[in-house]
Amino acid sequence: MQGKKQYQEKLFTNFQLSDRVPSDNIYRKLKEVLDLQFLYTATAKYYGKDGQKSIDPIVFFKL
């Protein structure tokens, strides 16, 4: 008798991207070496105080 498996989608999955990226990845090494915190003070004058939150300056810089 031929069987057929019924697919049932999981409601929750345990997935962490950091578990999938190798420890010797070049971007992991760059993150350890580069300190981009200065971008917050360097770009503060360009951001308003009201309205929606903007893209994080560090994320924008990395793009």
Coordinates of C-alpha atoms in Angstrom, one line a residue:
M1 CA 0.0 0.0 0.0
Q2 CA 1.4 3.4 -1.0
G3 CA 1.5 6.0 1.8
K4 CA 1.3 9.7 1.5
K5 CA 2.6 12.0 4.2
Q6 CA 0.3 14.9 5.0
Y7 CA 2.2 18.2 5.3
Q8 CA 1.4 20.1 8.5
E9 CA 2.9 23.5 8.8
K10 CA 4.5 24.3 12.1
L11 CA 3.2 27.2 14.1
F12 CA 6.5 28.1 15.7
T13 CA 10.0 27.3 14.5
N14 CA 13.3 27.7 16.3
F15 CA 15.6 29.6 14.0
Q16 CA 18.4 31.9 14.8
L17 CA 20.4 33.4 11.9
S18 CA 23.5 33.6 14.1
D19 CA 23.5 29.8 14.5
R20 CA 23.6 29.4 10.7
V21 CA 26.4 31.9 10.0
P22 CA 29.9 30.4 10.4
S23 CA 32.1 31.8 13.2
D24 CA 34.9 32.7 10.7
N25 CA 32.5 34.7 8.5
I26 CA 34.1 38.0 7.3
Y27 CA 31.1 40.1 8.6
R28 CA 31.4 38.6 12.1
K29 CA 35.1 39.6 12.1
L30 CA 34.3 43.1 10.9
K31 CA 31.7 43.5 13.6
E32 CA 34.3 42.7 16.3
V33 CA 36.9 45.1 14.8
L34 CA 34.8 48.1 13.7
D35 CA 33.2 50.5 16.3
L36 CA 30.5 52.5 14.5
Q37 CA 29.0 54.1 17.6
F38 CA 30.4 57.5 16.5
L39 CA 27.8 57.5 13.8
Y40 CA 25.1 58.3 16.4
T41 CA 26.7 61.6 17.4
A42 CA 27.9 62.4 13.8
T43 CA 24.4 62.2 12.4
A44 CA 22.3 63.4 15.3
K45 CA 21.9 66.9 13.8
Y46 CA 20.2 65.4 10.7
Y47 CA 17.5 63.6 12.6
G48 CA 14.3 65.2 13.9
K49 CA 12.9 64.8 17.4
D50 CA 9.3 64.2 16.3
G51 CA 7.6 61.7 13.9
Q52 CA 8.3 58.1 13.1
K53 CA 11.5 56.5 14.2
S54 CA 14.1 56.4 11.4
I55 CA 16.5 53.8 10.2
D56 CA 19.3 53.2 12.6
P57 CA 22.3 55.2 11.3
I58 CA 24.6 52.2 11.7
V59 CA 22.2 50.1 9.6
F60 CA 22.0 52.9 7.0
F61 CA 25.8 53.2 6.9
K62 CA 26.2 49.4 6.3
L63 CA 23.8 49.5 3.4

